[in-house]
Short mmCIF file of C-alpha atoms in Angstrom, two decimals:
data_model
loop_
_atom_site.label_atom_id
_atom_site.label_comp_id
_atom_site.label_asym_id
_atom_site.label_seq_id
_atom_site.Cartn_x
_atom_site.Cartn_y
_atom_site.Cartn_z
CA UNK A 35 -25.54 29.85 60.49
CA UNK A 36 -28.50 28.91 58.77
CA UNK A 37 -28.91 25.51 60.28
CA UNK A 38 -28.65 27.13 63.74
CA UNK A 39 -31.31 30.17 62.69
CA UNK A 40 -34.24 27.78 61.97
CA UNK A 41 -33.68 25.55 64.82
CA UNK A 42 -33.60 28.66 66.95
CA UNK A 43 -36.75 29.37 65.07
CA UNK A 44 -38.10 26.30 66.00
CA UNK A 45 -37.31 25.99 69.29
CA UNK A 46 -39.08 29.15 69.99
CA UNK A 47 -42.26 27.94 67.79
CA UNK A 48 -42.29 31.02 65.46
CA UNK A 49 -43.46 28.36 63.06
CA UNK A 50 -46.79 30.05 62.91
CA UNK A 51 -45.00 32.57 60.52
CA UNK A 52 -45.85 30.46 57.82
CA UNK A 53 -49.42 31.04 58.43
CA UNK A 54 -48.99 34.93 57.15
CA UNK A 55 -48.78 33.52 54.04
CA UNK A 56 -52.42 33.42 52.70
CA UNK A 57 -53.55 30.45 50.06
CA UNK A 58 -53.91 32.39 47.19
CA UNK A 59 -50.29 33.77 47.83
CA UNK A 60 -48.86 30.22 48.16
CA UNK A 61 -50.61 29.08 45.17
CA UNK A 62 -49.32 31.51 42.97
CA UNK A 63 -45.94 31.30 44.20
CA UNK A 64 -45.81 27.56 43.40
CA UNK A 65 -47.27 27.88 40.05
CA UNK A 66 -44.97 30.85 39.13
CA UNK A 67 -41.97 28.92 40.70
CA UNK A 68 -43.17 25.70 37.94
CA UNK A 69 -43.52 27.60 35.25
CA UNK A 70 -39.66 29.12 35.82
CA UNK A 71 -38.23 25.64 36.62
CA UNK A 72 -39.84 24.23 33.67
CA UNK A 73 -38.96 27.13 31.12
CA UNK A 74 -35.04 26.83 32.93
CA UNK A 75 -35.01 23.79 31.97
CA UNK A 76 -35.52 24.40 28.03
CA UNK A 77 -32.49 24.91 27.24
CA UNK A 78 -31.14 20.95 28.21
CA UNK A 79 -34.21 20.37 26.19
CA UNK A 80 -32.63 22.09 23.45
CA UNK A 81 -28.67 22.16 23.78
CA UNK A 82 -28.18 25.14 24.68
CA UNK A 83 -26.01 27.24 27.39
CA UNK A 84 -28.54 29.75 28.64
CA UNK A 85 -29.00 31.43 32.15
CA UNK A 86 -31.57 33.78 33.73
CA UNK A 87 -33.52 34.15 36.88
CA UNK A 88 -36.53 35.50 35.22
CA UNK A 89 -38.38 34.62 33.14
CA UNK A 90 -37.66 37.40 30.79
CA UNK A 91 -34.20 36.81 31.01
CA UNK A 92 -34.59 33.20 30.07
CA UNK A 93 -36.91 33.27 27.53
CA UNK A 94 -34.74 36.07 25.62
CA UNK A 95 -31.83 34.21 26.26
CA UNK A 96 -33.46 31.04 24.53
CA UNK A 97 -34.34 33.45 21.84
CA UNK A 98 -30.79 34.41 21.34
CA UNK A 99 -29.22 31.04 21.37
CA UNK A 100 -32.31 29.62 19.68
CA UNK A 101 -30.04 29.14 16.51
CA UNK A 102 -27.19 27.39 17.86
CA UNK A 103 -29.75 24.00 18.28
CA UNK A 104 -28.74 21.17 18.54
CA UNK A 105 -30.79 18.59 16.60
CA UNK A 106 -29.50 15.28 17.95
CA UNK A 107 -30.18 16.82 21.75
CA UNK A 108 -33.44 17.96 20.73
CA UNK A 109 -34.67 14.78 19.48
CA UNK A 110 -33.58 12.85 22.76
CA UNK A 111 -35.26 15.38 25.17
CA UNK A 112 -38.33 15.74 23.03
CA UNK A 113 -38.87 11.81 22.66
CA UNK A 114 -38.07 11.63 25.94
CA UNK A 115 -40.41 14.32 27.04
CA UNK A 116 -42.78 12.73 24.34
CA UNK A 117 -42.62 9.80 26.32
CA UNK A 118 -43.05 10.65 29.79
CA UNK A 119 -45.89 12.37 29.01
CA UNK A 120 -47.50 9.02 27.45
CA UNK A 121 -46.38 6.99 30.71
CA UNK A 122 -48.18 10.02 32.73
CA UNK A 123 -51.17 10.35 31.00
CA UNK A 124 -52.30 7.34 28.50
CA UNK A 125 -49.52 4.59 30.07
CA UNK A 126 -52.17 3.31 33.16
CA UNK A 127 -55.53 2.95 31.52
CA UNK A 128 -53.71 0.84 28.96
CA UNK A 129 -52.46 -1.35 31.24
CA UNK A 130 -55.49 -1.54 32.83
CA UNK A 131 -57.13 -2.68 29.93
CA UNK A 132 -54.32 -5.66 29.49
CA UNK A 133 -55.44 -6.71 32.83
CA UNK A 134 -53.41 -5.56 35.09
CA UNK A 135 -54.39 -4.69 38.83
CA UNK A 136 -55.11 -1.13 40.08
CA UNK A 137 -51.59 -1.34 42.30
CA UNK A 138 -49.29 -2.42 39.61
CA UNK A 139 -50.49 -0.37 37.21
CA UNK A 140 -49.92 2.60 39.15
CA UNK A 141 -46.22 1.24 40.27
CA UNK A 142 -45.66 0.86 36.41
CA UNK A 143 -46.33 4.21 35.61
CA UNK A 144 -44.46 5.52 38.46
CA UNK A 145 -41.18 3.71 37.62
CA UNK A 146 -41.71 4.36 34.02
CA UNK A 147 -38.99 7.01 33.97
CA UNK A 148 -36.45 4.55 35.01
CA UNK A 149 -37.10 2.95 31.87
CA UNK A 150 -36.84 6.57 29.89
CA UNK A 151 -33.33 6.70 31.90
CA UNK A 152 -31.99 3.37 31.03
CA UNK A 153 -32.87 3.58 27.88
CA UNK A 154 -31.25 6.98 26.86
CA UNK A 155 -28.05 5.78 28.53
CA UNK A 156 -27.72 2.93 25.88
CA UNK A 157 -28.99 4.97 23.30
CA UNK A 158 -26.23 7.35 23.92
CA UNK A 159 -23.75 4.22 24.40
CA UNK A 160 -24.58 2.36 21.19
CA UNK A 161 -25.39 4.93 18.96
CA UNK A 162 -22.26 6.75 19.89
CA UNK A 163 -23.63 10.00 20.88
CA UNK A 164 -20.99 10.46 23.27
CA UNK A 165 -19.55 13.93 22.49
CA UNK A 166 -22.42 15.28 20.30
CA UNK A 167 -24.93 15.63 23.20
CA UNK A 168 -24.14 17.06 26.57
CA UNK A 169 -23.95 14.38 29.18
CA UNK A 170 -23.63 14.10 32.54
CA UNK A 171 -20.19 12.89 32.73
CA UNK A 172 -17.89 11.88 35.41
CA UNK A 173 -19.70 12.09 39.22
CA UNK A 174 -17.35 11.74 42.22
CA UNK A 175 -17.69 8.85 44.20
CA UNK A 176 -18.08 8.33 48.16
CA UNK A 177 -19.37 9.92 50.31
CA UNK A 178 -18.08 14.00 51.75
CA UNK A 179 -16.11 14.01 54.40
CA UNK A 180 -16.72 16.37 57.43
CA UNK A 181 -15.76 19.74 56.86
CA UNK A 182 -15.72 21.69 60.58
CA UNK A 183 -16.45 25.54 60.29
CA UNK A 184 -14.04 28.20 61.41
CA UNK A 185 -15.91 30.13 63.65
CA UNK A 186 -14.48 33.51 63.00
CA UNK A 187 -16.43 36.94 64.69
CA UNK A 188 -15.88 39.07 61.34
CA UNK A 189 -16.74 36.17 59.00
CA UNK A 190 -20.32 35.69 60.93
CA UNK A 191 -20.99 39.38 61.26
CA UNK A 192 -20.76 39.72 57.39
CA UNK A 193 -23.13 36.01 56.57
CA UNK A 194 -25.45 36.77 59.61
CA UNK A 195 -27.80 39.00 57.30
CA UNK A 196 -27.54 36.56 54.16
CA UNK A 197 -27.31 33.61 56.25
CA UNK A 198 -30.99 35.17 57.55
CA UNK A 199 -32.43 35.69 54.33
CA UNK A 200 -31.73 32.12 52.74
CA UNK A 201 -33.02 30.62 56.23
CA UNK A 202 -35.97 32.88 55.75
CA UNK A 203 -36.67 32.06 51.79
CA UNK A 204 -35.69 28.35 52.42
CA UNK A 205 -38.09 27.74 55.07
CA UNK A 206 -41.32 29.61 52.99
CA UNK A 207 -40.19 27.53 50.05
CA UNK A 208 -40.27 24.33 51.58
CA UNK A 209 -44.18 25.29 53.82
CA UNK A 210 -45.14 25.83 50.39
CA UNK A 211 -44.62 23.19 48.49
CA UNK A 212 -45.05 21.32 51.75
CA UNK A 213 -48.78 22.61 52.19
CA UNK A 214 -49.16 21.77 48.52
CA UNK A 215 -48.22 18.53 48.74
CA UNK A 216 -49.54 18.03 52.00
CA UNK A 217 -53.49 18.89 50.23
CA UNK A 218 -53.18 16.68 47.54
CA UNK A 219 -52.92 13.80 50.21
CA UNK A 220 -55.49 15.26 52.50
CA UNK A 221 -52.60 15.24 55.27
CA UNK A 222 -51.21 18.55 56.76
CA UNK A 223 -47.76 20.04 58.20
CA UNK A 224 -46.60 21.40 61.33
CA UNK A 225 -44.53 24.46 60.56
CA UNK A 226 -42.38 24.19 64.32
CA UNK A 227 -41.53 20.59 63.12
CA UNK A 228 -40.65 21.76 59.59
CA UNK A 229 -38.25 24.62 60.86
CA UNK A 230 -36.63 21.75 63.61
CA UNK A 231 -35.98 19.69 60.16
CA UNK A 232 -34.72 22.10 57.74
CA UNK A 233 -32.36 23.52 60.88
CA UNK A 234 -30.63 19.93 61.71
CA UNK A 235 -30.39 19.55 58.09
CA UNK A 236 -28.70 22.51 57.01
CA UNK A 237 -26.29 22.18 60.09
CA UNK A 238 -25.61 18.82 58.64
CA UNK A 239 -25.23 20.14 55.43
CA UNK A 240 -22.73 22.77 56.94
CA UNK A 241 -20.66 19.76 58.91
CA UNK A 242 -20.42 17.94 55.43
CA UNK A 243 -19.09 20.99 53.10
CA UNK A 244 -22.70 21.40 51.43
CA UNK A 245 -24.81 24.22 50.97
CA UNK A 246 -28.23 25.37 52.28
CA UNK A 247 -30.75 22.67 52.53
CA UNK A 248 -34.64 23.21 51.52
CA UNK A 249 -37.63 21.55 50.59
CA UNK A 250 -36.64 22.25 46.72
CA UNK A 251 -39.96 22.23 44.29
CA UNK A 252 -38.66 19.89 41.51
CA UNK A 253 -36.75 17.12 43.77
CA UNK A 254 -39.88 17.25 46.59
CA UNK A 255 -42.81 16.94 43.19
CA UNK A 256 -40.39 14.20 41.58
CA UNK A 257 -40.44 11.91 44.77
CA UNK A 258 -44.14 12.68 45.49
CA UNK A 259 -44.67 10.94 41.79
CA UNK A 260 -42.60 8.23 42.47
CA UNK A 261 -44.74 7.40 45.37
CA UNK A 262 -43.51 8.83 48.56
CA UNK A 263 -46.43 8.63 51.71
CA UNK A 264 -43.95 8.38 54.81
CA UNK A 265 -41.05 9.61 56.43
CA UNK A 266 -39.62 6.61 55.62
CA UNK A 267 -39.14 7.75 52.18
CA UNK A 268 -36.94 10.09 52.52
CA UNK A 269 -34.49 7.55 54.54
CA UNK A 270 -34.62 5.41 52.04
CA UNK A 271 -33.92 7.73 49.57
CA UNK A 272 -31.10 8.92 51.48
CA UNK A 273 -29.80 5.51 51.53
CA UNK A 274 -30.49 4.70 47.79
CA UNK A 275 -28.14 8.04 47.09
CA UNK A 276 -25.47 6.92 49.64
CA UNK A 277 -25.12 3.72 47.53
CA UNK A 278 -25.13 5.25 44.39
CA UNK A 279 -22.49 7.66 44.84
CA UNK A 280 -20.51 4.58 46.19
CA UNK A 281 -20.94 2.69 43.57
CA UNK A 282 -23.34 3.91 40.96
CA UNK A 283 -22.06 6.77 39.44
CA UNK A 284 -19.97 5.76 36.73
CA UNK A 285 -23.06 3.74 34.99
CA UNK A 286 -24.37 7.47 34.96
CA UNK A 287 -21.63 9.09 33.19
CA UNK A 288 -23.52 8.52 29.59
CA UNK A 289 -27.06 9.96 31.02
CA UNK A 290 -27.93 13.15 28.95
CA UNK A 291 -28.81 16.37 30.41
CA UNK A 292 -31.65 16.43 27.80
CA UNK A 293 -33.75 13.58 29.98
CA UNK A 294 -33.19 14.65 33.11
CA UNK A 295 -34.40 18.35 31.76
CA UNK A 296 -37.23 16.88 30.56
CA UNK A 297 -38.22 14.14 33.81
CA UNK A 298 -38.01 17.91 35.70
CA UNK A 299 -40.43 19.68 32.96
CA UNK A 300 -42.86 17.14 33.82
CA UNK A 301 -42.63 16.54 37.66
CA UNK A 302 -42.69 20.60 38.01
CA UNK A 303 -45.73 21.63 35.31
CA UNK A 304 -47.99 19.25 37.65
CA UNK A 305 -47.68 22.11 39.82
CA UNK A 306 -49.07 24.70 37.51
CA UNK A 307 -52.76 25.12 38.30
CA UNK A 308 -54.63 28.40 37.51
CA UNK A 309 -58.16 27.13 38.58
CA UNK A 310 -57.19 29.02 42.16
CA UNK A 311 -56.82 32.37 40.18
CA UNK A 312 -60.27 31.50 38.70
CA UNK A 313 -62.09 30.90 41.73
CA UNK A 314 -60.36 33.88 43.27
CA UNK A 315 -61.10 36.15 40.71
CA UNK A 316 -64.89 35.57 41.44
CA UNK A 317 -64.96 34.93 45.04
CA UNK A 318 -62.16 37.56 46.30
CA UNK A 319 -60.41 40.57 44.33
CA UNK A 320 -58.07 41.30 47.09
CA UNK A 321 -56.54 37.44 46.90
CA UNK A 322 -56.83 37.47 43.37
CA UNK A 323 -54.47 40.29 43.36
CA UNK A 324 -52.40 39.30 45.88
CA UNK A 325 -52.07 35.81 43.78
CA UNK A 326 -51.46 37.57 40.52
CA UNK A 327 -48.81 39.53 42.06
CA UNK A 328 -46.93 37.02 43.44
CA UNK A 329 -47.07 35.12 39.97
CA UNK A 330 -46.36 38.58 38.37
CA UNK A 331 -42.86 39.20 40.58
CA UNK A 332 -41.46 35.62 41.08
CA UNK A 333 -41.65 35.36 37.05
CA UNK A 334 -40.08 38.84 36.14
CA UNK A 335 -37.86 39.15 38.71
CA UNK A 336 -37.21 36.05 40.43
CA UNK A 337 -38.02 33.68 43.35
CA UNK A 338 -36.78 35.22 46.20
CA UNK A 339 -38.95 38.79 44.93
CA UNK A 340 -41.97 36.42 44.07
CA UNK A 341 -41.44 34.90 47.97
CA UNK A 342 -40.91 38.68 49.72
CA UNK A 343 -44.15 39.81 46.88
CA UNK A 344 -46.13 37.24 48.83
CA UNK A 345 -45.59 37.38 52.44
CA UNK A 346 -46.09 41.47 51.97
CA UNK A 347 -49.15 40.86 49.71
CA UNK A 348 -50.63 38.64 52.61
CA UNK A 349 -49.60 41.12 55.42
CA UNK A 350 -51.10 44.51 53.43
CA UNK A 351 -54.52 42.75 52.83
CA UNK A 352 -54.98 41.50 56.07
CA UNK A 353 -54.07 45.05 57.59
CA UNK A 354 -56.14 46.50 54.72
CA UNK A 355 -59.37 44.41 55.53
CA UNK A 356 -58.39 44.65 59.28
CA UNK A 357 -58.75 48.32 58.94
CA UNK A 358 -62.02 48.82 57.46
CA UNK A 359 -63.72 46.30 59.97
CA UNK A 360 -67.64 45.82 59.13
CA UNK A 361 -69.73 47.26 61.78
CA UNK A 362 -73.90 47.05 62.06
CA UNK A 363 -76.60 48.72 63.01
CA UNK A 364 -78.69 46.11 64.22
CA UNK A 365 -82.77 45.91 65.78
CA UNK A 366 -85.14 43.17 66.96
CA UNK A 367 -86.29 40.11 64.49
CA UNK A 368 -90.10 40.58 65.48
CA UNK A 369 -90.98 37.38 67.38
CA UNK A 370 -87.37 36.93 68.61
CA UNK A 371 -84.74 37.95 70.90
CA UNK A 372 -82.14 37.86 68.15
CA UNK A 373 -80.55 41.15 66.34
CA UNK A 374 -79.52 41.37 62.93
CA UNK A 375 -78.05 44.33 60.72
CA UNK A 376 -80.79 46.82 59.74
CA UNK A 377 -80.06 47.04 55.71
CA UNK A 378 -80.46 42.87 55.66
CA UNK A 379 -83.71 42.45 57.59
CA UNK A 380 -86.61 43.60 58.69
CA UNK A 381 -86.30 44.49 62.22
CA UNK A 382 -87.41 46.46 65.18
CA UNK A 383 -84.70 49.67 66.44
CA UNK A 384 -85.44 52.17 69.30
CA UNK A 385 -85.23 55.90 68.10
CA UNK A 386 -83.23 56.20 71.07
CA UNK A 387 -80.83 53.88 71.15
CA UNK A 388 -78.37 53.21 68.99
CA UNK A 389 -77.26 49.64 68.76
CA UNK A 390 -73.90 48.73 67.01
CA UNK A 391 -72.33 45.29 66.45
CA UNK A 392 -68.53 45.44 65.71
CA UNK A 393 -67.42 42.57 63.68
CA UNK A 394 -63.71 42.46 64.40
CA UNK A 395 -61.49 42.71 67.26
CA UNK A 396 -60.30 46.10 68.00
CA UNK A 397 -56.62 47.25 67.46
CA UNK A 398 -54.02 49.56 66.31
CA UNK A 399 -55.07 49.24 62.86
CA UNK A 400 -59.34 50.02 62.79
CA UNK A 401 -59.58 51.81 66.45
CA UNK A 402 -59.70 54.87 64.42
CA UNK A 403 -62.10 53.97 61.94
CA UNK A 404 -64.57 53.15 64.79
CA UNK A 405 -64.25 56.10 66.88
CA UNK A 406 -65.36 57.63 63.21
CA UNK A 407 -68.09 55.49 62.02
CA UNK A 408 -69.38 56.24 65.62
CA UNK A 409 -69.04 60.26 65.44
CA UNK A 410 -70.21 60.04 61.46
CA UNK A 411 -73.56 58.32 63.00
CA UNK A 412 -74.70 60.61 65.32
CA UNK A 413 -74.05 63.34 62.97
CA UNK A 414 -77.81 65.20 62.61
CA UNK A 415 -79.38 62.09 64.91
CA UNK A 416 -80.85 64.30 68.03
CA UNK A 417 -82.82 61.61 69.44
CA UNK A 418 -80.07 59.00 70.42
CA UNK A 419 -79.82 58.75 74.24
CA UNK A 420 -77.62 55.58 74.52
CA UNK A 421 -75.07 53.98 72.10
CA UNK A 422 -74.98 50.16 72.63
CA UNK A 423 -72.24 48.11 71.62
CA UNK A 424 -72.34 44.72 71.18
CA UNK A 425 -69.09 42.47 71.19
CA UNK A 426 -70.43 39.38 70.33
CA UNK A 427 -67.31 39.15 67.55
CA UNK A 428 -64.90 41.02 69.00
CA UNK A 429 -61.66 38.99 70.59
CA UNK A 430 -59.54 41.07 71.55
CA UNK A 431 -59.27 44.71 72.00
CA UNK A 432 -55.49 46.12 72.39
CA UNK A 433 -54.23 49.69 73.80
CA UNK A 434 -55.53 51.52 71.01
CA UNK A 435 -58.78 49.82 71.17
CA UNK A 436 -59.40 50.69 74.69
CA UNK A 437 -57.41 54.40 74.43
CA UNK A 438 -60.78 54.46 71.63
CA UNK A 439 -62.93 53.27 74.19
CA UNK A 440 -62.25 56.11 76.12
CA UNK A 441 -62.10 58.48 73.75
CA UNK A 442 -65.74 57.38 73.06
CA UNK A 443 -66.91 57.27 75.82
CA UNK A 444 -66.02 60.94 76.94
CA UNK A 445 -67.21 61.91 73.21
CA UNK A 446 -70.70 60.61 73.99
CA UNK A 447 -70.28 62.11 77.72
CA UNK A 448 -70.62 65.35 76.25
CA UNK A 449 -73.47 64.81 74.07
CA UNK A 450 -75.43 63.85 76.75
CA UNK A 451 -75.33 60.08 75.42
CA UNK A 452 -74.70 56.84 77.65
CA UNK A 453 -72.73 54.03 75.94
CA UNK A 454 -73.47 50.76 76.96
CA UNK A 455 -71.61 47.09 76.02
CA UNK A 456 -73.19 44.10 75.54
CA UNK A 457 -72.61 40.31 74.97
CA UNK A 458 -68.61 40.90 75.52
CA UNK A 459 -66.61 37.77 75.87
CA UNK A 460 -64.91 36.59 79.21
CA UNK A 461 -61.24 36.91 78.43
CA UNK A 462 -62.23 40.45 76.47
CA UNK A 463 -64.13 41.73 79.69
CA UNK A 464 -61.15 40.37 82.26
CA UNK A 465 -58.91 42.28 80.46
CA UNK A 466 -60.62 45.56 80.62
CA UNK A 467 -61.12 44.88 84.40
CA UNK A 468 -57.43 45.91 84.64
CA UNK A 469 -58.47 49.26 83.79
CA UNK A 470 -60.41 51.86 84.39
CA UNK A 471 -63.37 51.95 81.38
CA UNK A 472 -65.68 49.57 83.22
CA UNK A 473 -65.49 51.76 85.87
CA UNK A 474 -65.97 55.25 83.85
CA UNK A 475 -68.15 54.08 81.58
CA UNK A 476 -71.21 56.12 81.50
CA UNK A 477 -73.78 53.32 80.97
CA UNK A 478 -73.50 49.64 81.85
CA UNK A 479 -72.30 46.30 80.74
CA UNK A 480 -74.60 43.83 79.92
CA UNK A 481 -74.84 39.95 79.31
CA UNK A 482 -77.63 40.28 76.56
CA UNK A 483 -78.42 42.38 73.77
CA UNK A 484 -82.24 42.33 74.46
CA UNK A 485 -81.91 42.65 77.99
CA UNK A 486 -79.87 46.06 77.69
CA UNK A 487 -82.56 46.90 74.73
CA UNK A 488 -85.40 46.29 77.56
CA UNK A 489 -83.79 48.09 80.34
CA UNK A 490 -82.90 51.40 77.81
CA UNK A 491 -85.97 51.49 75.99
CA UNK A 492 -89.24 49.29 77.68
CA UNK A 493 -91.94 50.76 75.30
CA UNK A 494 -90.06 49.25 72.49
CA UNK A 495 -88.54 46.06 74.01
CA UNK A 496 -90.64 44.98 76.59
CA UNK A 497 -89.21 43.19 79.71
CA UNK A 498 -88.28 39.32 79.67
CA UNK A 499 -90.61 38.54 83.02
CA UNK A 500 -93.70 40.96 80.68
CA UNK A 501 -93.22 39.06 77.87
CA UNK A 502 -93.59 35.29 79.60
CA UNK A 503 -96.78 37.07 81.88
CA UNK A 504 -98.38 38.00 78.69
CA UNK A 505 -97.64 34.62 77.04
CA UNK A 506 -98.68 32.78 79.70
CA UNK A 507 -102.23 34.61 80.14
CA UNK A 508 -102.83 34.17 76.14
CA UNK A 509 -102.21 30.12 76.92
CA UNK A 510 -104.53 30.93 79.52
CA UNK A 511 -107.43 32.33 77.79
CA UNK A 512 -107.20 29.92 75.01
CA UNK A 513 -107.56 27.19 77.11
CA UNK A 514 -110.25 28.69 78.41
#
């Protein structure tokens, strides 16, 4: 069901979803998300039996259990830890100063937890820690066999929902740490692709007896270390697994727990960057909140929360900013035909005309505060003859927009006031051709600011063909 969701998904290139989810959102979800894989990890680390899907939970659990330590465990996953730490951080300049090349140092360091691997397996074999450290133990071998659903109308009607939500929370998971990824590498990701992928995957998964495929955080950052770049990676890596459950698994049955905790701690905290919640914290308070509460929510309560915390986060702010657009009052640059916003420069306006520039398109969510700003302006202003607007920014304007428009425009009507448009783009103007506004509107539609500015109010803004005469006569005269 899942499988068959995101390829239906995909099909019908709803991938753009992914794009509701702002930056800041995604980067707080993915270093919330390594934090909690890291601190779930502890208890491997420490030989424990904890659980939690908070981290609350899990870091009072640890607390609890804290006592029941086992030594010998701890001392295997912190030297291992120890150690990959060494190979990530002080393991390549060394070799570089033995002489070794750029490339093989870095291939080194990127196979140097094989070596941690190896060598805790025959640690654990000749030291005879078999039985006083938790191991991985016995791993069936060969491959699953195919396992064909029953398609049963009760059974679907009661996973449909669920079946919805993990396809939903699978495929934001794996655009995140996609898009993470993706950035480091200066490469990007095509969200219709990703949903085509995860859907034949999970139907696969389905076929075989598995469960819900994603683009999991601590498997996707381990192979990115090792060295993935291509597509091809991941076959091979499906073939390298193939072969080892064929043959491979019983030289695994000695591996501890501990090291594989503690290859995960390390893969997973290169995720954990709070120089985004710096930069946001200056540059934007809304996405700094919106990135501190996803953080906040996938920590205490868990990853699906921190995932739902996110995507509503980016959808409120967006409506929120959407819905107080900024609008100016704008007047002539002396010298030029260009109009800025009053309180920034020093400009020429017409006592009589009002000129506005509305810097966002118009829709469901700000056609309100529009009509308002407008009404709140005229407010104690006798002298206003004409209101111009200027859509040099505006996109689109939906049914509320234009039921505004009208609204406006028989506002003004009874004033005594003429409203005007100005600069409005060609699939904005098409569209309001298949109504009547154009038509009603009590002043005119024009292709430039100045020009409306010249035809409303000619002592102040005098008249293109004036302005070139009067140029041309002062070239005159000083040639003269």
């Amino acid at each position: 069901l899942s499988g068959m969701i995101l390829l239906l998904l995909g099909f019908l290139k709803l991938g753009f979803l992914a794009h509701f989810l702002s930056q800041p959102v995604i980067s707080g979800f993915i270093t919330a998300s390594g934090v909690l894989i890291a601190v779930s990890q502890l208890d491997h680390i420490l030989g424990l039996d904890v659980t939690g899907r908070s981290l609350p939970a899990l870091l009072r659990a640890l607390w609890v259990a804290l006592p029941q330590t086992e030594i010998i465990t701890l001392a295997i996953g912190g030297t291992s830890l120890a150690a990959l730490i060494g190979i990530r951080f002080g393991l390549k300049p060394l070799l570089r100063k033995l002489g070794l090349s750029e490339k093989m140092a870095s291939n080194l360091v990127k196979t140097g937890p094989l070596f941690v691997i190896f060598l805790s397996i025959a640690a654990v074999v000749n030291l005879g820690l078999n039985g006083r450290i938790e191991i991985t133990g016995e791993i069936p071998s060969g491959l699953p066999s195919l396992v064909f659903p029953v398609f049963d109308a009760d059974l679907i009607q009661i996973l449909f929902v669920p079946a919805l939500l993990i396809s939903i929370i699978g495929f934001v998971e794996s655009v995140s740490v996609g898009q993470t990824l993706a950035t480091k590498v200066d490469k990007s990701i095509q969200p219709d692709r990703e949903l085509i992928g995860l859907g034949a995957a999970n139907i696969a998964s389905g076929l075989s007896g598995g469960y819900p495929v994603t683009g999991g955080f601590a498997r996707s950052v381990v192979n990115f270390d090792a060295g993935a770049a291509t597509p091809a990676a991941g076959g091979l890596t499906a073939i390298g697994i193939a072969l080892a459950t064929l043959f491979f698994t019983p030289y695994l049955y000695f591996l501890p727990k501990a090291v594989l905790a503690a290859t995960i701690i390390i893969a997973v905290l290169s995720l954990v960057d709070l120089t985004p919640l710096k930069s946001s914290w200056v540059y934007s308070r809304s996405d700094f909140t919106a990135s501190l509460g996803t953080i906040g929510m996938t920590l205490l309560v868990g990853v699906e929360v921190g995932v739902a915390t996110g995507v509503f986060a980016s959808l409120a702010l967006y409506l929120y900013k959407a819905s107080q657009p900024h609008i100016a009052e704008i007047g002539q640059v002396p010298g030029t035909q260009h109009f800025r916003n009053v309180n920034r420069h020093d400009v020429i306006t017409s006592p009589r005309v009002l000129s506005l520039r509305v810097d966002e398109n118009m829709f469901f969510a700000n056609a309100q505060f529009i009509e308002n700003f407008i009404t709140a302006r005229l407010e104690g202003d006798d002298e206003i003859q004409h209101v111009m607007m200027n859509f040099a920014s505006v996109s689109l304007i939906d049914s509320s927009g234009l039921e505004v428009l009208h609204g406006v425009n028989q506002m003004l009507l009874s004033r005594g006031i003429h409203l005007s448009f100005t600069e409005m783009k060609g699939p904005v103007e098409d569209r309001l051709k298949r109504d009547t506004i154009l038509n009603k509107l009590s002043g005119q539609v024009y292709l430039h600011h100045y020009e409306a500015m010249s035809a409303l109010d000619p002592s102040v803004f005098p008249p293109l063909r004036q302005i070139e005469m009067e140029v041309q006569e002062a070239a005159d005269g000083s040639h003269i």
